[in-house]
């Protein structure tokens, strides 16, 4: 691929070129892919328009680049290695030829259900090869996939299906995670109550448990594909046609559907994968994320396949059957590039080095992290124990909205520093702004991280609500994309991400909006009002601390029962992934005279602060702070 950067000198040159002649820089990269019809321009529009188009007039299909392009030279190469939840069960591998055939076959199956270009298909599936096949099959026929992480509740799934107005839902009978099974089909049935948009539900058999199948709506995957041809022409898509919607949390109660498109997303996912992980030859690459998140989209499926790589997909969890599972899998498949989240590293670090050192990890070449800041202790453990002090660490900063990695080391080519994501990729131009929108030119000062130039895989819109997209990302600082993160830059130009500056909490690398959790809590019978904040958590990065006001009728109920009711409301509204860590019942929240909750105070109380709260004179009732502090001593630990 002509976009491969394989030295620091080449990095610097590429970066400079992206600054001086951005169109020519991106043109060269885009031309490394196969276009059904060539594009006539590189980019049109600006951040101020909240609309930038890339590769106008280009016709393309991302699956033709991820699959067909490799058939001749790499048809027999393994595309996917699937490692099951249970290590005793057989591994499955799919070559590029096999993955292509199964994608085509399922694409034809979807067409037989009436799915057409532009239709939305929701995937609520476990980490099986069928999930990858379903994603690719949608893209193949021009349908828009929207993967919903299989840990979300029926209510959360319902909201996403409804917002996307999906025609089809693809699921499995059950998912498997460690010793647990997850009732996926049952959850889909609940989610579909009172929804009329969904015409068909396709069910993959994973555990084989009997499912209730609704006649004329539900069908099994293995029955549906019988007799469907394994050839299906890739639908010619406009470069700007929607590829997928992925829901993520923002600062309002309603999750937003981040939209990515075929052309720009393809170019950026392919370019970043090759360079960040320095993938070469027959390397085996493993990203431990779930396809339900953007990391799985870009760096389990699209990025690796666009580069003809071998991508390992893991169904299970890091601690099953024991805390050595990740390392056992790395040794078993001779993994060369390993990409995971700081939460997983911290949690495995707490089991000590032994589970790591018993396995032969000599194949590892590059280690990556994603999703949240990594603390220095975890960084050193990852480098020295897992990487045996010989692997570079790429701390990759990016977001659902950015589509691909933005700030990161490139394998071992660029300078590394613990807890620092590092330098931006060529083509990415970050800036730090003060709250008034002025550039912060000094180093080592915290600022608001913004991006000053468009890039191909930038968010196109929030599905069905472009105003929200404009107001969230492009309005706050005209001429810039606003990330919602705070960051610092050191004297070498390396970026350190501090964390979110908006009402988003990052728990184990998963994003939740405070408003989203609060509206779930407020569904508890007797809950009058609530406010949640993040607090530092040793393993998860941030934990969730909820302050809840109850009405007088709940006075006679035991606190434990009330806690369970609040927790259950969150599990019902969002899912177990958003479980609260602490619940504190309060009689009042610290509000300003205009009724705005002063979250700064709530955050400080949650962090254990007792006295220094800064200026509280604008509070309606400054005395409520003391009550919060004294209440924090008896809060419920969940
Ligand atoms: O706060 C940043 C944090 O995760 C947010 C994006 O979350 P999401 O859209 O779910 O995507 C996660 C996977 C790409 C960011 O705004 N974040 C992501 N990567 C890092 C990070 N924080 C610090 N260091 C990182 N490497």
Coordinates of N, CA and C and ligand atoms in Angstrom, one line a residue, residues 248 294-295 369-374 395-401 421 483-485 497 499-500 506 509-511, ligand 1:
X248 N -23.9 6.2 20.3 CA -23.0 6.5 21.4 C -23.6 7.6 22.3
X294 N -17.0 1.1 18.5 CA -16.3 1.6 17.2 C -15.0 0.9 17.1
X295 N -14.3 0.6 18.2 CA -13.0 -0.1 18.1 C -13.2 -1.4 17.3
X369 N -3.3 0.3 23.3 CA -4.4 0.6 24.2 C -5.4 1.6 23.6
X370 N -6.6 1.6 24.1 CA -7.6 2.4 23.6 C -8.8 2.6 24.6
X371 N -9.4 3.8 24.5 CA -10.7 3.9 25.1 C -10.7 4.8 26.3
X372 N -9.6 5.0 27.0 CA -9.5 5.8 28.2 C -8.1 6.0 28.5
X373 N -7.8 7.0 29.4 CA -6.4 7.2 29.7 C -5.8 6.0 30.4
X374 N -4.6 5.7 30.1 CA -3.9 4.7 30.8 C -2.9 5.3 31.9
X395 N -0.6 4.1 22.4 CA -1.8 4.5 23.2 C -2.6 5.3 22.2
X396 N -3.7 4.8 21.7 CA -4.4 5.3 20.6 C -5.6 6.2 21.1
X397 N -5.5 7.5 20.8 CA -6.7 8.3 21.2 C -7.6 8.5 19.9
X398 N -8.8 8.3 20.1 CA -9.8 8.6 19.1 C -11.2 8.4 19.7
X399 N -12.2 8.5 18.8 CA -13.6 8.5 19.3 C -14.5 7.8 18.3
X400 N -15.7 7.4 18.7 CA -16.7 6.9 17.8 C -16.9 7.9 16.6
X401 N -16.9 9.2 16.9 CA -17.1 10.2 15.9 C -16.0 10.3 14.9
X421 N -0.8 9.8 24.6 CA -1.2 9.2 23.3 C -0.1 9.5 22.3
X483 N -13.8 17.9 20.4 CA -13.8 16.5 20.8 C -14.5 16.2 22.1
X484 N -14.7 17.2 23.0 CA -15.2 17.0 24.3 C -14.2 16.5 25.3
X485 N -12.9 16.4 24.9 CA -11.8 16.0 25.8 C -10.9 17.2 26.2
X497 N -4.1 12.9 27.0 CA -5.5 13.1 27.1 C -5.8 13.1 28.6
X499 N -9.2 13.8 29.9 CA -10.5 13.1 30.1 C -11.6 14.1 29.6
X500 N -12.8 13.6 29.7 CA -13.9 14.4 29.2 C -14.1 15.7 30.0
X506 N -16.7 8.0 31.4 CA -16.0 7.0 30.7 C -15.7 5.8 31.7
X509 N -13.7 2.4 29.7 CA -13.6 2.7 28.2 C -15.0 2.8 27.5
X510 N -16.1 2.7 28.3 CA -17.4 2.9 27.6 C -18.0 4.2 28.1
X511 N -18.6 4.8 27.1 CA -19.2 6.1 27.3 C -20.6 6.1 27.8
Ligands
LIG1 O1 -12.4 10.6 26.4 C1 -11.8 10.0 25.3 C2 -11.7 8.5 25.6 O2 -12.8 7.9 25.0 C3 -13.6 8.8 24.4 C4 -14.3 8.3 23.1 O3 -15.1 7.2 23.5 P1 -15.8 6.3 22.4 O4 -16.4 7.1 21.4 O5 -16.6 5.3 23.1 O6 -14.6 5.6 21.7 C5 -13.7 4.8 22.4 C6 -12.8 4.0 21.5 C7 -12.2 4.8 20.4 C8 -12.7 10.0 24.1 O7 -13.4 11.2 23.9 N1 -10.5 7.9 25.0 C9 -10.4 7.2 23.8 N2 -9.1 6.8 23.6 C10 -8.4 7.3 24.6 C11 -9.2 8.0 25.5 N3 -8.8 8.7 26.5 C12 -7.4 8.7 26.8 N4 -6.6 8.0 26.0 C13 -7.0 7.3 25.0 N5 -6.1 6.6 24.3

